[in-house]
């Protein structure tokens, strides 16, 4: 029996999120189905991040156990021929039998993409939220930096959370405009873990700050008061992408996929 | 009666091309339906470029005649609320009653996108062809420059063409790697008009040259012999996007959309 680790990329548009459900099509469900077809074993993958419906990923991580003799680094190709085109296993390898993708110190980076053109762009509609008008990117980034550190993020978390604690650590928040396609704005948030809807609420709040609808200090006030109504709206799922999960020991040193 | 001009962007993935068909969903058909719902008139738009099934556009052009009192520059927003999200009228305006989008001297720019990563990227799968391995971009561009000028492009044209002449003028061919996302390669071809499948055959040929499967001079040989079998394969429709159509008089000086 070996434990295999996979880096998984997907277009989440048509999926009901990561987590397997009896009556809905999910990323986890498709991976389990592909593995059963490949190995003949009943396999249930363990995911690092249970992304929401409509959220995308370039670097989600999962592990599973198998008796298959397929070489660990070849699982990705064998799985890909059995997966729909909008889910790809980017790479695979072997990890220690006791490695659990959620019981580890990690750094996760999410990217929230905004299409800042006058009109929606149909070629970015699946992967961004549309916001026209001038955006103050410096103000957005400065507000984002207020979130860096270890804080109680109760104000930036859906009431539907089941987390035991709402304390998390954010390592960095950056806001950048693409040089090649200046209509694209990327909000990147890196942390040790995120609460339910947390990145989307941060993005929604920063977008309001960028548009001049709220001031930068409102972020500090929301943090201090721990009041969800003091933060901005939850930005749409389609703009969110889980870019990367880094573990203390780098399993995949070679590939760092980017949107 | 006024003649309205529109710049149209679309994700062509799910459409049977531009041209209206009785039993298939097309871009032209959706535009006509939206205009009928908006004006109550039976309107048939005239498109500048009848793109193929699966081909995308950021700057296709169409015109139509209407008695509607909607201000010409507001047609785009009124149409967009009646169009599916993957078709957007980027802007609209009025032109002379005798302006025909195909009876004009134009410059059209098509962009062919290649995802040059080790593994397919599900977030680029709709808008690019996948090609792994090293690509010689300088060689591709040099081969592309052989096509610049006025030539008989019979070798770079599907046998299904209905064109009277296969002579066209190409103004420029460029091959660039994205700096921000180095897995993306853009082949841009600008000309006064293109034959059936012409840009896709040019792209397919340049990709083979970039991969070292054919030499640069094969382009000159194919041109001279006017033999389709001497050019490369037709690259998939999904990588192709009509970026821009420029007319001698710029109707839309303000917006230049880019993928």
PDB file of C-alpha atoms in Angstrom, chain A residues 18-258:
ATOM      1  CA  UNK A  18     -14.677  19.972  -4.251  1.00  0.00           C
ATOM      2  CA  UNK A  19     -16.462  17.843  -1.689  1.00  0.00           C
ATOM      3  CA  UNK A  20     -18.165  14.640  -2.817  1.00  0.00           C
ATOM      4  CA  UNK A  21     -21.971  14.724  -2.642  1.00  0.00           C
ATOM      5  CA  UNK A  22     -24.420  11.942  -3.408  1.00  0.00           C
ATOM      6  CA  UNK A  23     -26.461  13.889  -5.979  1.00  0.00           C
ATOM      7  CA  UNK A  24     -24.093  16.507  -7.408  1.00  0.00           C
ATOM      8  CA  UNK A  25     -21.042  16.487  -9.673  1.00  0.00           C
ATOM      9  CA  UNK A  26     -17.938  17.477  -7.705  1.00  0.00           C
ATOM     10  CA  UNK A  27     -14.171  17.540  -8.229  1.00  0.00           C
ATOM     11  CA  UNK A  28     -13.585  14.968  -5.488  1.00  0.00           C
ATOM     12  CA  UNK A  29     -16.298  12.739  -6.919  1.00  0.00           C
ATOM     13  CA  UNK A  30     -14.732  12.835 -10.394  1.00  0.00           C
ATOM     14  CA  UNK A  31     -11.278  12.015  -8.967  1.00  0.00           C
ATOM     15  CA  UNK A  32     -12.659   9.060  -6.996  1.00  0.00           C
ATOM     16  CA  UNK A  33     -14.472   7.766 -10.094  1.00  0.00           C
ATOM     17  CA  UNK A  34     -11.323   8.064 -12.249  1.00  0.00           C
ATOM     18  CA  UNK A  35      -9.245   6.228  -9.626  1.00  0.00           C
ATOM     19  CA  UNK A  36     -11.766   3.439  -9.297  1.00  0.00           C
ATOM     20  CA  UNK A  37     -11.761   2.987 -13.072  1.00  0.00           C
ATOM     21  CA  UNK A  38      -7.946   3.075 -13.138  1.00  0.00           C
ATOM     22  CA  UNK A  39      -7.166   0.763 -10.208  1.00  0.00           C
ATOM     23  CA  UNK A  40     -10.312  -1.260  -9.617  1.00  0.00           C
ATOM     24  CA  UNK A  41     -10.058  -0.226  -5.955  1.00  0.00           C
ATOM     25  CA  UNK A  42     -12.617   1.869  -4.103  1.00  0.00           C
ATOM     26  CA  UNK A  43     -10.559   5.000  -3.447  1.00  0.00           C
ATOM     27  CA  UNK A  44     -11.544   8.152  -1.586  1.00  0.00           C
ATOM     28  CA  UNK A  45      -9.075  10.987  -2.013  1.00  0.00           C
ATOM     29  CA  UNK A  46      -8.338  13.389   0.870  1.00  0.00           C
ATOM     30  CA  UNK A  47      -8.182  16.990  -0.338  1.00  0.00           C
ATOM     31  CA  UNK A  48      -6.134  19.813   1.135  1.00  0.00           C
ATOM     32  CA  UNK A  49      -8.718  22.475   0.365  1.00  0.00           C
ATOM     33  CA  UNK A  50     -12.440  21.865  -0.092  1.00  0.00           C
ATOM     34  CA  UNK A  51     -13.080  24.685  -2.537  1.00  0.00           C
ATOM     35  CA  UNK A  52     -16.603  26.045  -2.983  1.00  0.00           C
ATOM     36  CA  UNK A  53     -18.915  25.622  -5.965  1.00  0.00           C
ATOM     37  CA  UNK A  54     -17.612  27.648  -8.912  1.00  0.00           C
ATOM     38  CA  UNK A  55     -14.137  28.219  -7.441  1.00  0.00           C
ATOM     39  CA  UNK A  56     -11.151  27.228  -9.615  1.00  0.00           C
ATOM     40  CA  UNK A  57      -7.760  25.773  -8.750  1.00  0.00           C
ATOM     41  CA  UNK A  58      -4.350  25.488 -10.304  1.00  0.00           C
ATOM     42  CA  UNK A  59      -2.700  23.848  -7.314  1.00  0.00           C
ATOM     43  CA  UNK A  60      -5.070  22.001  -5.013  1.00  0.00           C
ATOM     44  CA  UNK A  61      -3.532  18.915  -3.380  1.00  0.00           C
ATOM     45  CA  UNK A  62      -4.970  15.506  -2.572  1.00  0.00           C
ATOM     46  CA  UNK A  63      -3.679  12.137  -1.415  1.00  0.00           C
ATOM     47  CA  UNK A  64      -4.982   8.585  -1.599  1.00  0.00           C
ATOM     48  CA  UNK A  65      -3.816   5.054  -0.771  1.00  0.00           C
ATOM     49  CA  UNK A  66      -3.503   2.322  -3.354  1.00  0.00           C
ATOM     50  CA  UNK A  67      -2.082  -1.152  -3.941  1.00  0.00           C
ATOM     51  CA  UNK A  68      -1.673  -0.350  -7.630  1.00  0.00           C
ATOM     52  CA  UNK A  69       1.738  -0.945  -9.210  1.00  0.00           C
ATOM     53  CA  UNK A  70       1.495   2.182 -11.397  1.00  0.00           C
ATOM     54  CA  UNK A  71       4.642   4.278 -10.729  1.00  0.00           C
ATOM     55  CA  UNK A  72       3.653   7.215  -8.468  1.00  0.00           C
ATOM     56  CA  UNK A  73       4.922   9.870 -10.888  1.00  0.00           C
ATOM     57  CA  UNK A  74       2.837   8.377 -13.713  1.00  0.00           C
ATOM     58  CA  UNK A  75      -0.516   8.430 -11.908  1.00  0.00           C
ATOM     59  CA  UNK A  76      -1.290  11.905 -13.241  1.00  0.00           C
ATOM     60  CA  UNK A  77      -1.266  10.873 -16.905  1.00  0.00           C
ATOM     61  CA  UNK A  78      -3.206   7.677 -16.235  1.00  0.00           C
ATOM     62  CA  UNK A  79      -5.828   9.650 -14.292  1.00  0.00           C
ATOM     63  CA  UNK A  80      -6.087  12.409 -16.898  1.00  0.00           C
ATOM     64  CA  UNK A  81      -7.293  10.063 -19.632  1.00  0.00           C
ATOM     65  CA  UNK A  82     -10.179   9.138 -17.293  1.00  0.00           C
ATOM     66  CA  UNK A  83     -11.023  12.678 -16.151  1.00  0.00           C
ATOM     67  CA  UNK A  84     -13.100  15.375 -17.878  1.00  0.00           C
ATOM     68  CA  UNK A  85     -10.971  17.994 -19.681  1.00  0.00           C
ATOM     69  CA  UNK A  86     -11.732  20.659 -17.053  1.00  0.00           C
ATOM     70  CA  UNK A  87      -9.972  18.637 -14.320  1.00  0.00           C
ATOM     71  CA  UNK A  88      -6.262  17.864 -14.748  1.00  0.00           C
ATOM     72  CA  UNK A  89      -3.849  16.151 -12.389  1.00  0.00           C
ATOM     73  CA  UNK A  90      -0.782  18.298 -13.011  1.00  0.00           C
ATOM     74  CA  UNK A  91       1.679  15.979 -11.279  1.00  0.00           C
ATOM     75  CA  UNK A  92       1.808  13.068  -8.853  1.00  0.00           C
ATOM     76  CA  UNK A  93       4.289  11.402  -6.524  1.00  0.00           C
ATOM     77  CA  UNK A  94       4.609   9.261  -3.393  1.00  0.00           C
ATOM     78  CA  UNK A  95       4.487  10.558   0.195  1.00  0.00           C
ATOM     79  CA  UNK A  96       4.899   8.996   3.611  1.00  0.00           C
ATOM     80  CA  UNK A  97       1.968   6.797   4.636  1.00  0.00           C
ATOM     81  CA  UNK A  98       1.088   9.143   7.510  1.00  0.00           C
ATOM     82  CA  UNK A  99       1.101  12.336   5.441  1.00  0.00           C
ATOM     83  CA  UNK A 100      -2.243  14.142   5.681  1.00  0.00           C
ATOM     84  CA  UNK A 101      -2.729  17.203   3.457  1.00  0.00           C
ATOM     85  CA  UNK A 102      -4.694  19.126   6.117  1.00  0.00           C
ATOM     86  CA  UNK A 103      -2.687  18.182   9.209  1.00  0.00           C
ATOM     87  CA  UNK A 104       0.339  20.154   8.153  1.00  0.00           C
ATOM     88  CA  UNK A 105       1.724  23.629   8.389  1.00  0.00           C
ATOM     89  CA  UNK A 106       0.996  25.099   4.944  1.00  0.00           C
ATOM     90  CA  UNK A 107       1.021  28.321   2.998  1.00  0.00           C
ATOM     91  CA  UNK A 108      -1.918  28.683   0.657  1.00  0.00           C
ATOM     92  CA  UNK A 109      -2.133  31.343  -2.029  1.00  0.00           C
ATOM     93  CA  UNK A 110      -5.477  32.311  -3.509  1.00  0.00           C
ATOM     94  CA  UNK A 111      -5.798  34.716  -6.427  1.00  0.00           C
ATOM     95  CA  UNK A 112      -8.931  36.780  -6.964  1.00  0.00           C
ATOM     96  CA  UNK A 113      -9.206  38.162 -10.524  1.00  0.00           C
ATOM     97  CA  UNK A 114     -11.109  41.313 -11.520  1.00  0.00           C
ATOM     98  CA  UNK A 115     -11.855  42.305 -15.124  1.00  0.00           C
ATOM     99  CA  UNK A 116     -11.638  46.110 -14.903  1.00  0.00           C
ATOM    100  CA  UNK A 117     -12.805  46.941 -18.455  1.00  0.00           C
ATOM    101  CA  UNK A 118     -15.681  49.158 -19.561  1.00  0.00           C
ATOM    102  CA  UNK A 119     -17.563  46.121 -20.829  1.00  0.00           C
ATOM    103  CA  UNK A 120     -17.483  42.518 -19.680  1.00  0.00           C
ATOM    104  CA  UNK A 121     -15.083  40.342 -21.637  1.00  0.00           C
ATOM    105  CA  UNK A 122     -16.686  36.981 -22.540  1.00  0.00           C
ATOM    106  CA  UNK A 123     -13.244  35.349 -22.605  1.00  0.00           C
ATOM    107  CA  UNK A 124     -12.682  36.300 -18.953  1.00  0.00           C
ATOM    108  CA  UNK A 125     -16.241  35.943 -17.728  1.00  0.00           C
ATOM    109  CA  UNK A 126     -15.710  32.458 -16.296  1.00  0.00           C
ATOM    110  CA  UNK A 127     -12.568  33.424 -14.387  1.00  0.00           C
ATOM    111  CA  UNK A 128     -13.132  36.944 -13.066  1.00  0.00           C
ATOM    112  CA  UNK A 129     -15.661  39.356 -11.634  1.00  0.00           C
ATOM    113  CA  UNK A 130     -16.385  42.444 -13.719  1.00  0.00           C
ATOM    114  CA  UNK A 131     -15.931  45.892 -12.256  1.00  0.00           C
ATOM    115  CA  UNK A 132     -15.762  48.976 -14.455  1.00  0.00           C
ATOM    116  CA  UNK A 133     -14.505  52.409 -13.483  1.00  0.00           C
ATOM    117  CA  UNK A 134     -11.253  53.593 -11.964  1.00  0.00           C
ATOM    118  CA  UNK A 135      -9.778  51.466  -9.208  1.00  0.00           C
ATOM    119  CA  UNK A 136      -7.307  52.722  -6.608  1.00  0.00           C
ATOM    120  CA  UNK A 137      -4.933  49.764  -6.501  1.00  0.00           C
ATOM    121  CA  UNK A 138      -2.532  51.374  -4.020  1.00  0.00           C
ATOM    122  CA  UNK A 139      -5.424  51.934  -1.621  1.00  0.00           C
ATOM    123  CA  UNK A 140      -6.569  48.337  -2.051  1.00  0.00           C
ATOM    124  CA  UNK A 141      -3.110  46.982  -1.322  1.00  0.00           C
ATOM    125  CA  UNK A 142      -2.612  49.248   1.712  1.00  0.00           C
ATOM    126  CA  UNK A 143      -5.962  48.092   3.088  1.00  0.00           C
ATOM    127  CA  UNK A 144      -4.963  44.501   2.385  1.00  0.00           C
ATOM    128  CA  UNK A 145      -1.740  44.957   4.360  1.00  0.00           C
ATOM    129  CA  UNK A 146      -3.889  45.778   7.436  1.00  0.00           C
ATOM    130  CA  UNK A 147      -4.970  42.126   7.336  1.00  0.00           C
ATOM    131  CA  UNK A 148      -1.432  40.717   7.428  1.00  0.00           C
ATOM    132  CA  UNK A 149      -0.653  38.978  10.707  1.00  0.00           C
ATOM    133  CA  UNK A 150      -2.476  36.704  13.121  1.00  0.00           C
ATOM    134  CA  UNK A 151      -5.989  38.015  13.743  1.00  0.00           C
ATOM    135  CA  UNK A 152      -9.488  36.905  14.570  1.00  0.00           C
ATOM    136  CA  UNK A 153     -11.081  37.052  11.113  1.00  0.00           C
ATOM    137  CA  UNK A 154     -14.670  36.593  12.325  1.00  0.00           C
ATOM    138  CA  UNK A 155     -15.732  39.714  10.385  1.00  0.00           C
ATOM    139  CA  UNK A 156     -14.326  38.179   7.179  1.00  0.00           C
ATOM    140  CA  UNK A 157     -16.065  34.859   7.437  1.00  0.00           C
ATOM    141  CA  UNK A 158     -19.482  33.560   6.472  1.00  0.00           C
ATOM    142  CA  UNK A 159     -21.869  32.897   9.369  1.00  0.00           C
ATOM    143  CA  UNK A 160     -22.087  29.363   7.930  1.00  0.00           C
ATOM    144  CA  UNK A 161     -18.590  28.549   9.158  1.00  0.00           C
ATOM    145  CA  UNK A 162     -18.080  25.421  11.218  1.00  0.00           C
ATOM    146  CA  UNK A 163     -14.530  26.328  12.259  1.00  0.00           C
ATOM    147  CA  UNK A 164     -13.628  25.936  15.928  1.00  0.00           C
ATOM    148  CA  UNK A 165     -11.612  29.131  15.925  1.00  0.00           C
ATOM    149  CA  UNK A 166     -11.755  32.123  13.609  1.00  0.00           C
ATOM    150  CA  UNK A 167      -8.116  33.047  14.231  1.00  0.00           C
ATOM    151  CA  UNK A 168      -5.918  32.719  11.151  1.00  0.00           C
ATOM    152  CA  UNK A 169      -2.571  34.077   9.957  1.00  0.00           C
ATOM    153  CA  UNK A 170      -2.272  36.024   6.712  1.00  0.00           C
ATOM    154  CA  UNK A 171       1.302  36.280   5.422  1.00  0.00           C
ATOM    155  CA  UNK A 172       0.734  38.709   2.572  1.00  0.00           C
ATOM    156  CA  UNK A 173      -1.847  40.529   0.457  1.00  0.00           C
ATOM    157  CA  UNK A 174      -0.850  42.009  -2.914  1.00  0.00           C
ATOM    158  CA  UNK A 175      -2.898  43.880  -5.520  1.00  0.00           C
ATOM    159  CA  UNK A 176      -1.445  44.077  -9.023  1.00  0.00           C
ATOM    160  CA  UNK A 177      -2.574  45.176 -12.441  1.00  0.00           C
ATOM    161  CA  UNK A 178      -1.461  43.012 -15.344  1.00  0.00           C
ATOM    162  CA  UNK A 179       1.054  44.822 -17.557  1.00  0.00           C
ATOM    163  CA  UNK A 180       0.150  42.769 -20.627  1.00  0.00           C
ATOM    164  CA  UNK A 181      -3.634  43.029 -20.156  1.00  0.00           C
ATOM    165  CA  UNK A 182      -4.191  46.151 -18.071  1.00  0.00           C
ATOM    166  CA  UNK A 183      -7.892  45.378 -17.576  1.00  0.00           C
ATOM    167  CA  UNK A 184      -6.922  42.486 -15.290  1.00  0.00           C
ATOM    168  CA  UNK A 185      -6.391  43.088 -11.573  1.00  0.00           C
ATOM    169  CA  UNK A 186      -5.101  40.296  -9.337  1.00  0.00           C
ATOM    170  CA  UNK A 187      -5.648  40.249  -5.564  1.00  0.00           C
ATOM    171  CA  UNK A 188      -3.389  37.574  -4.066  1.00  0.00           C
ATOM    172  CA  UNK A 189      -3.832  36.465  -0.463  1.00  0.00           C
ATOM    173  CA  UNK A 190      -1.375  34.075   1.191  1.00  0.00           C
ATOM    174  CA  UNK A 191      -2.101  32.553   4.597  1.00  0.00           C
ATOM    175  CA  UNK A 192      -1.891  29.431   6.723  1.00  0.00           C
ATOM    176  CA  UNK A 193      -5.540  28.653   6.104  1.00  0.00           C
ATOM    177  CA  UNK A 194      -8.808  30.417   5.376  1.00  0.00           C
ATOM    178  CA  UNK A 195     -12.288  30.470   6.842  1.00  0.00           C
ATOM    179  CA  UNK A 196     -15.464  29.870   4.863  1.00  0.00           C
ATOM    180  CA  UNK A 197     -15.736  32.567   2.124  1.00  0.00           C
ATOM    181  CA  UNK A 198     -12.827  34.465   3.723  1.00  0.00           C
ATOM    182  CA  UNK A 199     -10.883  35.292   0.540  1.00  0.00           C
ATOM    183  CA  UNK A 200     -14.080  36.243  -1.296  1.00  0.00           C
ATOM    184  CA  UNK A 201     -15.092  38.611   1.530  1.00  0.00           C
ATOM    185  CA  UNK A 202     -11.591  40.141   1.568  1.00  0.00           C
ATOM    186  CA  UNK A 203     -11.810  40.591  -2.225  1.00  0.00           C
ATOM    187  CA  UNK A 204     -15.297  42.120  -2.006  1.00  0.00           C
ATOM    188  CA  UNK A 205     -14.087  44.522   0.669  1.00  0.00           C
ATOM    189  CA  UNK A 206     -10.956  45.560  -1.258  1.00  0.00           C
ATOM    190  CA  UNK A 207     -13.005  46.103  -4.436  1.00  0.00           C
ATOM    191  CA  UNK A 208     -15.261  48.538  -2.551  1.00  0.00           C
ATOM    192  CA  UNK A 209     -12.170  50.311  -1.216  1.00  0.00           C
ATOM    193  CA  UNK A 210     -10.682  50.482  -4.728  1.00  0.00           C
ATOM    194  CA  UNK A 211     -13.910  51.999  -6.057  1.00  0.00           C
ATOM    195  CA  UNK A 212     -13.954  54.648  -3.320  1.00  0.00           C
ATOM    196  CA  UNK A 213     -17.082  53.239  -1.665  1.00  0.00           C
ATOM    197  CA  UNK A 214     -15.397  52.548   1.644  1.00  0.00           C
ATOM    198  CA  UNK A 215     -12.245  53.749   3.373  1.00  0.00           C
ATOM    199  CA  UNK A 216      -9.156  51.718   4.074  1.00  0.00           C
ATOM    200  CA  UNK A 217      -9.497  51.939   7.847  1.00  0.00           C
ATOM    201  CA  UNK A 218     -12.869  50.190   7.699  1.00  0.00           C
ATOM    202  CA  UNK A 219     -10.833  46.985   7.458  1.00  0.00           C
ATOM    203  CA  UNK A 220      -9.222  47.611  10.836  1.00  0.00           C
ATOM    204  CA  UNK A 221     -12.580  48.509  12.341  1.00  0.00           C
ATOM    205  CA  UNK A 222     -14.226  45.322  11.023  1.00  0.00           C
ATOM    206  CA  UNK A 223     -11.306  43.234  12.360  1.00  0.00           C
ATOM    207  CA  UNK A 224     -11.537  44.841  15.804  1.00  0.00           C
ATOM    208  CA  UNK A 225     -15.319  44.631  16.097  1.00  0.00           C
ATOM    209  CA  UNK A 226     -15.388  41.058  14.664  1.00  0.00           C
ATOM    210  CA  UNK A 227     -18.612  42.007  12.919  1.00  0.00           C
ATOM    211  CA  UNK A 228     -19.346  40.521   9.469  1.00  0.00           C
ATOM    212  CA  UNK A 229     -21.659  43.429   8.582  1.00  0.00           C
ATOM    213  CA  UNK A 230     -18.719  45.841   8.813  1.00  0.00           C
ATOM    214  CA  UNK A 231     -16.803  44.090   5.995  1.00  0.00           C
ATOM    215  CA  UNK A 232     -17.738  44.205   2.301  1.00  0.00           C
ATOM    216  CA  UNK A 233     -19.847  41.832   0.219  1.00  0.00           C
ATOM    217  CA  UNK A 234     -18.777  38.303  -0.728  1.00  0.00           C
ATOM    218  CA  UNK A 235     -17.241  38.549  -4.213  1.00  0.00           C
ATOM    219  CA  UNK A 236     -18.533  35.962  -6.741  1.00  0.00           C
ATOM    220  CA  UNK A 237     -16.968  32.480  -6.677  1.00  0.00           C
ATOM    221  CA  UNK A 238     -15.966  32.566 -10.344  1.00  0.00           C
ATOM    222  CA  UNK A 239     -13.169  35.116  -9.740  1.00  0.00           C
ATOM    223  CA  UNK A 240     -11.428  32.937  -7.157  1.00  0.00           C
ATOM    224  CA  UNK A 241      -8.617  30.490  -7.880  1.00  0.00           C
ATOM    225  CA  UNK A 242      -6.556  28.419  -5.428  1.00  0.00           C
ATOM    226  CA  UNK A 243      -3.155  28.971  -6.991  1.00  0.00           C
ATOM    227  CA  UNK A 244      -0.784  27.086  -4.761  1.00  0.00           C
ATOM    228  CA  UNK A 245      -0.374  25.166  -1.514  1.00  0.00           C
ATOM    229  CA  UNK A 246       3.158  24.981  -0.159  1.00  0.00           C
ATOM    230  CA  UNK A 247       4.223  22.409   2.436  1.00  0.00           C
ATOM    231  CA  UNK A 248       7.360  22.592   4.615  1.00  0.00           C
ATOM    232  CA  UNK A 249       8.842  19.843   2.462  1.00  0.00           C
ATOM    233  CA  UNK A 250       8.340  20.671  -1.168  1.00  0.00           C
ATOM    234  CA  UNK A 251       6.928  17.627  -2.924  1.00  0.00           C
ATOM    235  CA  UNK A 252       6.740  19.298  -6.276  1.00  0.00           C
ATOM    236  CA  UNK A 253       9.754  21.530  -6.653  1.00  0.00           C
ATOM    237  CA  UNK A 254       9.619  21.679 -10.434  1.00  0.00           C
ATOM    238  CA  UNK A 255       6.217  23.003 -11.353  1.00  0.00           C
ATOM    239  CA  UNK A 256       4.546  26.146 -10.138  1.00  0.00           C
ATOM    240  CA  UNK A 257       1.427  26.647 -12.192  1.00  0.00           C
ATOM    241  CA  UNK A 258      -0.034  30.108 -12.585  1.00  0.00           C
TER     242      UNK A 258
END
